[in-house]
PDB file of C-alpha atoms in Angstrom:
ATOM      1  CA  UNK H   1       6.777 -10.493 -21.852  1.00  0.00           C
ATOM      2  CA  UNK H   2       7.113 -11.388 -25.567  1.00  0.00           C
ATOM      3  CA  UNK H   3       4.140  -9.135 -26.303  1.00  0.00           C
ATOM      4  CA  UNK H   4       6.450  -6.291 -25.344  1.00  0.00           C
ATOM      5  CA  UNK H   5       9.870  -7.625 -26.358  1.00  0.00           C
ATOM      6  CA  UNK H   6       9.093  -8.613 -29.878  1.00  0.00           C
ATOM      7  CA  UNK H   7       7.433  -5.347 -30.832  1.00  0.00           C
ATOM      8  CA  UNK H   8      10.206  -3.407 -29.142  1.00  0.00           C
ATOM      9  CA  UNK H   9      12.780  -5.104 -31.316  1.00  0.00           C
ATOM     10  CA  UNK H  10      10.587  -4.634 -34.406  1.00  0.00           C
ATOM     11  CA  UNK H  11      10.301  -0.875 -33.570  1.00  0.00           C
ATOM     12  CA  UNK H  12      14.131  -0.506 -33.193  1.00  0.00           C
ATOM     13  CA  UNK H  13      15.133  -2.650 -36.167  1.00  0.00           C
ATOM     14  CA  UNK H  14      12.165  -1.552 -38.337  1.00  0.00           C
ATOM     15  CA  UNK H  15      12.806   2.106 -37.710  1.00  0.00           C
ATOM     16  CA  UNK H  16      16.518   1.724 -38.542  1.00  0.00           C
ATOM     17  CA  UNK H  17      15.777  -0.403 -41.650  1.00  0.00           C
ATOM     18  CA  UNK H  18      13.099   2.021 -42.910  1.00  0.00           C
ATOM     19  CA  UNK H  19      15.383   5.073 -42.322  1.00  0.00           C
ATOM     20  CA  UNK H  20      18.284   3.403 -44.099  1.00  0.00           C
ATOM     21  CA  UNK H  21      16.172   2.202 -46.955  1.00  0.00           C
ATOM     22  CA  UNK H  22      14.254   5.355 -47.681  1.00  0.00           C
ATOM     23  CA  UNK H  23      16.945   7.795 -46.437  1.00  0.00           C
ATOM     24  CA  UNK H  24      14.528  10.538 -45.435  1.00  0.00           C
ATOM     25  CA  UNK H  25      16.050  12.782 -42.867  1.00  0.00           C
ATOM     26  CA  UNK H  26      13.807  13.480 -39.925  1.00  0.00           C
ATOM     27  CA  UNK H  27      12.519  17.042 -39.436  1.00  0.00           C
ATOM     28  CA  UNK H  28      14.184  18.903 -36.588  1.00  0.00           C
ATOM     29  CA  UNK H  29      10.746  18.870 -34.771  1.00  0.00           C
ATOM     30  CA  UNK H  30      10.529  15.068 -34.943  1.00  0.00           C
ATOM     31  CA  UNK H  31      14.155  14.683 -33.982  1.00  0.00           C
ATOM     32  CA  UNK H  32      13.768  16.951 -30.924  1.00  0.00           C
ATOM     33  CA  UNK H  33      10.558  15.264 -29.856  1.00  0.00           C
ATOM     34  CA  UNK H  34      12.126  11.833 -30.272  1.00  0.00           C
ATOM     35  CA  UNK H  35      15.088  12.915 -28.067  1.00  0.00           C
ATOM     36  CA  UNK H  36      12.677  14.266 -25.465  1.00  0.00           C
ATOM     37  CA  UNK H  37      10.733  10.990 -25.481  1.00  0.00           C
ATOM     38  CA  UNK H  38      13.997   8.981 -25.161  1.00  0.00           C
ATOM     39  CA  UNK H  39      15.180  11.202 -22.286  1.00  0.00           C
ATOM     40  CA  UNK H  40      11.924  11.057 -20.446  1.00  0.00           C
ATOM     41  CA  UNK H  41      11.780   7.222 -20.832  1.00  0.00           C
ATOM     42  CA  UNK H  42      15.299   6.947 -19.456  1.00  0.00           C
ATOM     43  CA  UNK H  43      14.602   9.211 -16.482  1.00  0.00           C
ATOM     44  CA  UNK H  44      11.290   7.395 -15.648  1.00  0.00           C
ATOM     45  CA  UNK H  45      12.997   4.084 -15.915  1.00  0.00           C
ATOM     46  CA  UNK H  46      15.911   4.934 -13.689  1.00  0.00           C
ATOM     47  CA  UNK H  47      13.711   6.548 -11.085  1.00  0.00           C
ATOM     48  CA  UNK H  48      11.263   3.552 -11.075  1.00  0.00           C
ATOM     49  CA  UNK H  49      14.074   1.101 -10.623  1.00  0.00           C
ATOM     50  CA  UNK H  50      15.431   3.148  -7.791  1.00  0.00           C
ATOM     51  CA  UNK H  51      11.949   3.370  -6.147  1.00  0.00           C
ATOM     52  CA  UNK H  52      11.480  -0.428  -6.533  1.00  0.00           C
ATOM     53  CA  UNK H  53      14.899  -1.338  -5.220  1.00  0.00           C
ATOM     54  CA  UNK H  54      15.199  -5.150  -4.779  1.00  0.00           C
ATOM     55  CA  UNK H  55      11.460  -5.595  -5.469  1.00  0.00           C
ATOM     56  CA  UNK H  56      12.099  -5.428  -9.239  1.00  0.00           C
ATOM     57  CA  UNK H  57      11.524  -8.582 -11.277  1.00  0.00           C
ATOM     58  CA  UNK H  58      10.960  -9.294 -14.978  1.00  0.00           C
ATOM     59  CA  UNK H  59       8.559 -11.985 -13.997  1.00  0.00           C
ATOM     60  CA  UNK H  60       5.149 -12.088 -12.280  1.00  0.00           C
ATOM     61  CA  UNK H  61       6.370 -13.261  -8.780  1.00  0.00           C
ATOM     62  CA  UNK H  62       6.212 -12.197  -5.164  1.00  0.00           C
ATOM     63  CA  UNK H  63       9.390 -12.147  -3.236  1.00  0.00           C
ATOM     64  CA  UNK H  64       9.432 -13.097   0.419  1.00  0.00           C
ATOM     65  CA  UNK H  65       8.472 -10.123   2.528  1.00  0.00           C
ATOM     66  CA  UNK H  66       7.791  -7.986  -0.538  1.00  0.00           C
ATOM     67  CA  UNK H  67       5.302  -5.123  -0.057  1.00  0.00           C
ATOM     68  CA  UNK H  68       3.512  -2.731  -2.264  1.00  0.00           C
ATOM     69  CA  UNK H  69       5.863   0.096  -3.199  1.00  0.00           C
ATOM     70  CA  UNK H  70       3.901   3.425  -2.669  1.00  0.00           C
ATOM     71  CA  UNK H  71       6.645   6.164  -2.729  1.00  0.00           C
ATOM     72  CA  UNK H  72       8.390   7.970  -5.534  1.00  0.00           C
ATOM     73  CA  UNK H  73       6.796   7.509  -8.948  1.00  0.00           C
ATOM     74  CA  UNK H  74       4.716   4.691  -7.511  1.00  0.00           C
ATOM     75  CA  UNK H  75       2.794   7.161  -5.347  1.00  0.00           C
ATOM     76  CA  UNK H  76       1.173   8.435  -8.572  1.00  0.00           C
ATOM     77  CA  UNK H  77       1.466   5.688 -11.138  1.00  0.00           C
ATOM     78  CA  UNK H  78       1.281   1.904 -10.569  1.00  0.00           C
ATOM     79  CA  UNK H  79       3.367   0.976 -13.625  1.00  0.00           C
ATOM     80  CA  UNK H  80       5.970   3.583 -14.417  1.00  0.00           C
ATOM     81  CA  UNK H  81       8.359   1.011 -15.985  1.00  0.00           C
ATOM     82  CA  UNK H  82       5.589   0.239 -18.548  1.00  0.00           C
ATOM     83  CA  UNK H  83       5.079   3.960 -19.079  1.00  0.00           C
ATOM     84  CA  UNK H  84       8.787   4.170 -19.845  1.00  0.00           C
ATOM     85  CA  UNK H  85       8.431   1.299 -22.416  1.00  0.00           C
ATOM     86  CA  UNK H  86       5.562   3.219 -24.170  1.00  0.00           C
ATOM     87  CA  UNK H  87       7.702   6.306 -24.280  1.00  0.00           C
ATOM     88  CA  UNK H  88      10.511   4.345 -25.908  1.00  0.00           C
ATOM     89  CA  UNK H  89       8.056   2.691 -28.427  1.00  0.00           C
ATOM     90  CA  UNK H  90       7.039   6.187 -29.526  1.00  0.00           C
ATOM     91  CA  UNK H  91      10.545   7.695 -29.441  1.00  0.00           C
ATOM     92  CA  UNK H  92      12.118   5.456 -32.125  1.00  0.00           C
ATOM     93  CA  UNK H  93       9.769   6.088 -35.053  1.00  0.00           C
ATOM     94  CA  UNK H  94       9.259   9.674 -34.023  1.00  0.00           C
ATOM     95  CA  UNK H  95      13.036  10.414 -33.881  1.00  0.00           C
ATOM     96  CA  UNK H  96      13.695   8.918 -37.344  1.00  0.00           C
ATOM     97  CA  UNK H  97      10.400  10.145 -38.905  1.00  0.00           C
ATOM     98  CA  UNK H  98       9.514   6.731 -40.180  1.00  0.00           C
ATOM     99  CA  UNK H  99       6.102   5.410 -40.990  1.00  0.00           C
ATOM    100  CA  UNK H 100       5.783   1.597 -40.956  1.00  0.00           C
ATOM    101  CA  UNK H 101       7.465   1.140 -37.596  1.00  0.00           C
ATOM    102  CA  UNK H 102       4.412   2.770 -35.976  1.00  0.00           C
ATOM    103  CA  UNK H 103       2.574  -0.560 -36.543  1.00  0.00           C
ATOM    104  CA  UNK H 104       5.064  -2.228 -34.218  1.00  0.00           C
ATOM    105  CA  UNK H 105       4.707   0.609 -31.845  1.00  0.00           C
ATOM    106  CA  UNK H 106       0.974   0.099 -31.654  1.00  0.00           C
ATOM    107  CA  UNK H 107       1.464  -3.657 -31.239  1.00  0.00           C
ATOM    108  CA  UNK H 108       3.931  -2.896 -28.382  1.00  0.00           C
ATOM    109  CA  UNK H 109       1.543  -0.558 -26.677  1.00  0.00           C
ATOM    110  CA  UNK H 110      -1.123  -3.206 -26.863  1.00  0.00           C
ATOM    111  CA  UNK H 111       1.400  -5.688 -25.387  1.00  0.00           C
ATOM    112  CA  UNK H 112       2.050  -3.256 -22.546  1.00  0.00           C
ATOM    113  CA  UNK H 113      -1.627  -2.923 -21.855  1.00  0.00           C
ATOM    114  CA  UNK H 114      -2.128  -6.768 -21.875  1.00  0.00           C
ATOM    115  CA  UNK H 115       0.749  -7.182 -19.551  1.00  0.00           C
ATOM    116  CA  UNK H 116      -0.530  -4.547 -17.129  1.00  0.00           C
ATOM    117  CA  UNK H 117      -3.889  -6.370 -16.985  1.00  0.00           C
ATOM    118  CA  UNK H 118      -2.152  -9.713 -16.225  1.00  0.00           C
ATOM    119  CA  UNK H 119       0.063  -8.104 -13.629  1.00  0.00           C
ATOM    120  CA  UNK H 120      -2.844  -6.360 -11.925  1.00  0.00           C
ATOM    121  CA  UNK H 121      -4.707  -9.632 -11.604  1.00  0.00           C
ATOM    122  CA  UNK H 122      -1.624 -11.255 -10.121  1.00  0.00           C
ATOM    123  CA  UNK H 123      -0.933  -8.461  -7.669  1.00  0.00           C
ATOM    124  CA  UNK H 124      -4.500  -8.397  -6.499  1.00  0.00           C
ATOM    125  CA  UNK H 125      -4.390 -11.970  -5.728  1.00  0.00           C
ATOM    126  CA  UNK H 126      -0.904 -12.115  -4.234  1.00  0.00           C
ATOM    127  CA  UNK H 127      -0.019  -8.730  -2.761  1.00  0.00           C
ATOM    128  CA  UNK H 128      -1.791  -7.706   0.394  1.00  0.00           C
ATOM    129  CA  UNK H 129      -2.909  -4.061   0.201  1.00  0.00           C
ATOM    130  CA  UNK H 130      -2.718  -3.816  -3.590  1.00  0.00           C
ATOM    131  CA  UNK H 131      -6.512  -3.334  -3.784  1.00  0.00           C
ATOM    132  CA  UNK H 132      -6.309  -0.277  -1.599  1.00  0.00           C
ATOM    133  CA  UNK H 133      -3.280   1.020  -3.534  1.00  0.00           C
ATOM    134  CA  UNK H 134      -5.312   0.730  -6.784  1.00  0.00           C
ATOM    135  CA  UNK H 135      -7.853   3.121  -5.423  1.00  0.00           C
ATOM    136  CA  UNK H 136      -5.357   5.979  -5.074  1.00  0.00           C
ATOM    137  CA  UNK H 137      -3.157   5.651  -8.084  1.00  0.00           C
ATOM    138  CA  UNK H 138      -3.476   5.513 -11.861  1.00  0.00           C
ATOM    139  CA  UNK H 139      -2.218   2.620 -13.964  1.00  0.00           C
ATOM    140  CA  UNK H 140      -0.107   4.763 -16.324  1.00  0.00           C
ATOM    141  CA  UNK H 141      -1.384   8.341 -16.539  1.00  0.00           C
ATOM    142  CA  UNK H 142      -2.726  10.144 -13.523  1.00  0.00           C
ATOM    143  CA  UNK H 143      -6.363  11.131 -13.760  1.00  0.00           C
ATOM    144  CA  UNK H 144      -6.716   9.372 -17.073  1.00  0.00           C
ATOM    145  CA  UNK H 145      -5.910   5.619 -16.760  1.00  0.00           C
TER     146      UNK H 145
END
């Protein structure tokens, strides 16, 4: 989880620090796109939590009686919460039109990909039916990955 949490805070704090230090106002295009990314991340996150219900956990664990969630966003994407994280990683530096925070964004996206790979191995080993679910859904982006 630290592969996602540390870059996330670096993106937020780095974007704010860079913006305050260099005081370059974002273009209206960057600001609008940043807001759209923030809004989409929030919507995806809320919907994914509602779809998961009590099955949500910050840790790689299997609850008693837990089954693969295949409805809502999970009918199309296996990791919508991680997709929301990526959208947030992009939203911060985009919204403030900063440059150096993109390094932390790339590190965070790399952390998300690493976490997905760990989680996929765990779910294949621990969750009956996950292998079949993988055949019909994308990890993050339908028809791409």
